PDB file of C-alpha atoms in Angstrom:
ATOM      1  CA  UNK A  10    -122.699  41.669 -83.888  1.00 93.00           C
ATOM      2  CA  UNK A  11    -126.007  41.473 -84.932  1.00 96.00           C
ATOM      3  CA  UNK A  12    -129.389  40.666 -83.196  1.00 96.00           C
ATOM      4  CA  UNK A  13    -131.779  38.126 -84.008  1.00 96.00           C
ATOM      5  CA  UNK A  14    -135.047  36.702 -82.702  1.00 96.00           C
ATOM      6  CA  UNK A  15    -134.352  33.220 -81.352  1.00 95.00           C
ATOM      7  CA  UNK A  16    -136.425  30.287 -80.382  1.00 94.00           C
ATOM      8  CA  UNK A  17    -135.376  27.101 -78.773  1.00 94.00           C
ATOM      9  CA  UNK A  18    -138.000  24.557 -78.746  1.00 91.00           C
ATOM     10  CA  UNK A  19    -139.062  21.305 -75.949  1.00 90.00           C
ATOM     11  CA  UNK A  20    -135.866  20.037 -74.899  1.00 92.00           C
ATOM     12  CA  UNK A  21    -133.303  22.969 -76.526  1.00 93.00           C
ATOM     13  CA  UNK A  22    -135.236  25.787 -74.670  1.00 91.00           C
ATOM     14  CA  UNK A  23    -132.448  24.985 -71.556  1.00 91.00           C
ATOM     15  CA  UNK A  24    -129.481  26.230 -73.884  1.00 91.00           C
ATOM     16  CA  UNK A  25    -131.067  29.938 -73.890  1.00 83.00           C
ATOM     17  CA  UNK A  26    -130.910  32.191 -70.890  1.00 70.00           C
ATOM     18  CA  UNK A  27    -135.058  33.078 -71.492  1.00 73.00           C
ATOM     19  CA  UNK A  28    -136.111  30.218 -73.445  1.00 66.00           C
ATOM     20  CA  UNK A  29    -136.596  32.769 -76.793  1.00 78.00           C
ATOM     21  CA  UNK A  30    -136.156  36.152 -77.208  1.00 85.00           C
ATOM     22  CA  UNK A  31    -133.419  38.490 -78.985  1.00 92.00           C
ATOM     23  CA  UNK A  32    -129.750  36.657 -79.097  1.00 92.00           C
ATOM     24  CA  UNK A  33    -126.588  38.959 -80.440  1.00 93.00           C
ATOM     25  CA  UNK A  34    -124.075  36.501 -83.265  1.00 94.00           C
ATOM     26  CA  UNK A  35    -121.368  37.727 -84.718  1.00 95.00           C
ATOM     27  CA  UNK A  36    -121.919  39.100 -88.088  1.00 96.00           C
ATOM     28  CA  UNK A  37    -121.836  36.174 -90.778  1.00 96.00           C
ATOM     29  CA  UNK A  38    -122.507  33.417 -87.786  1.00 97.00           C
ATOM     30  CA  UNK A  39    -124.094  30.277 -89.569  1.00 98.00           C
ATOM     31  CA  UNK A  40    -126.478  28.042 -88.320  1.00 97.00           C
ATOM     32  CA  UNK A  41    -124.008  25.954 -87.326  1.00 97.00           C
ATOM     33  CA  UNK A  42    -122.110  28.247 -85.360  1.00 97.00           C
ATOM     34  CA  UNK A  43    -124.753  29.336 -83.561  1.00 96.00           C
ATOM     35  CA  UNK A  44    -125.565  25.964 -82.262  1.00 96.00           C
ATOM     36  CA  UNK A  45    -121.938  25.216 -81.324  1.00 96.00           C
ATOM     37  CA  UNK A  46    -122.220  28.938 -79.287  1.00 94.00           C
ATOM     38  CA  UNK A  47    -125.116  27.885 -77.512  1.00 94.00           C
ATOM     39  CA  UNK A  48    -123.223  24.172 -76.599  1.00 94.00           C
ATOM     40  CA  UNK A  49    -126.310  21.890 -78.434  1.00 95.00           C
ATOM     41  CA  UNK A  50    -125.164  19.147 -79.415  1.00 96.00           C
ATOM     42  CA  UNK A  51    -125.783  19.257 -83.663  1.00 95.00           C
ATOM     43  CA  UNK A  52    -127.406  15.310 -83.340  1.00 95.00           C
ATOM     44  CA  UNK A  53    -130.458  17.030 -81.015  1.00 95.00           C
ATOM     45  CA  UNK A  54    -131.516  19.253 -83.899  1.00 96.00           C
ATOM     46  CA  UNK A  55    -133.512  17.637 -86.134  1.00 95.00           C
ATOM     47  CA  UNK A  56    -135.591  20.904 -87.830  1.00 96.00           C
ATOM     48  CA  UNK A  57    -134.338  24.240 -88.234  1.00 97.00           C
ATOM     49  CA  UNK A  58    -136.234  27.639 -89.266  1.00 97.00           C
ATOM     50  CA  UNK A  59    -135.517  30.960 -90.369  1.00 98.00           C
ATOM     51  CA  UNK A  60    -138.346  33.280 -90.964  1.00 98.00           C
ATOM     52  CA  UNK A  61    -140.867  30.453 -90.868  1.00 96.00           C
ATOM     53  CA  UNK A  62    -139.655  28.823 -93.592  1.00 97.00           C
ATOM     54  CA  UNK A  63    -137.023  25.434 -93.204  1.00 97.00           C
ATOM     55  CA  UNK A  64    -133.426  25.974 -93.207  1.00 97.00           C
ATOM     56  CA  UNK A  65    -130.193  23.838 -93.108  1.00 96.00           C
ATOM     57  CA  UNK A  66    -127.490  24.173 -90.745  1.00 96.00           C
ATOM     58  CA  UNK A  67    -124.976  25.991 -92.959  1.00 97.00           C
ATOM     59  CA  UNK A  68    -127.523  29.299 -93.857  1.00 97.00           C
ATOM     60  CA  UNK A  69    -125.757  32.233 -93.059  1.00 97.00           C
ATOM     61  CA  UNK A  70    -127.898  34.703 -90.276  1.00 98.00           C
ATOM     62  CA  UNK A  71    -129.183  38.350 -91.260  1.00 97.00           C
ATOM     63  CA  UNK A  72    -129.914  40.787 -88.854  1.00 97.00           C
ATOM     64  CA  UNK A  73    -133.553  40.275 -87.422  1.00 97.00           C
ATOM     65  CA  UNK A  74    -133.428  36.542 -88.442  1.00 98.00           C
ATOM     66  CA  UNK A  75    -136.219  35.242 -86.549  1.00 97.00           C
ATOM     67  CA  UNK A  76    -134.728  31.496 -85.950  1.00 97.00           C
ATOM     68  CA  UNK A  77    -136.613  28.278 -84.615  1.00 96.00           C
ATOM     69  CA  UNK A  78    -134.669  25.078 -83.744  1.00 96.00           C
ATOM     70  CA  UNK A  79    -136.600  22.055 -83.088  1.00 95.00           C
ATOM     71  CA  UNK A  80    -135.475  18.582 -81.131  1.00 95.00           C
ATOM     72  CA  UNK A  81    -136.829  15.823 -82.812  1.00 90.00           C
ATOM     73  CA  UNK A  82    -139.970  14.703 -81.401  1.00 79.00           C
ATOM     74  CA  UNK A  83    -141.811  11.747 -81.084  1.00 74.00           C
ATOM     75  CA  UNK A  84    -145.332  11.089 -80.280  1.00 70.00           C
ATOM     76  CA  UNK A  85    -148.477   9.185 -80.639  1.00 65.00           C
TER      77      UNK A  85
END
């Protein structure tokens, strides 16, 4: 396992226990897998981000990642 600094923004902050804050992945975890873990549904991310910088869904995590995932949002 290793730990790494998770964010869930607007409408994904339900799918984590605190709303942000350390999660533990299993070693190798993708993006991918750690939205199927947390039970998103893949269509409600629209932007992901590792480190600040954007990401796709198949990136492998590191230890100390610190990931963003994003809802797509509309507005005026």
């Amino acid at each position: 396992m290793i730990q790494i600094d998770l964010k869930l923004f607007v409408t994904l902050a339900k799918y984590h226990p605190r709303g942000s804050g350390p999660h533990n992945v299993e070693k190798g975890s993708t993006i991918s897998d750690l939205i199927f873990d947390l039970g998103i549904d893949p269509d409600t991310v629209k932007l992901i981000f590792i480190n600040g910088k954007k990401a796709s869904a198949d990136q492998t995590l590191c230890r100390g990642d610190r990931v963003g995932l994003f809802p797509p949002v509309g507005g005026g």
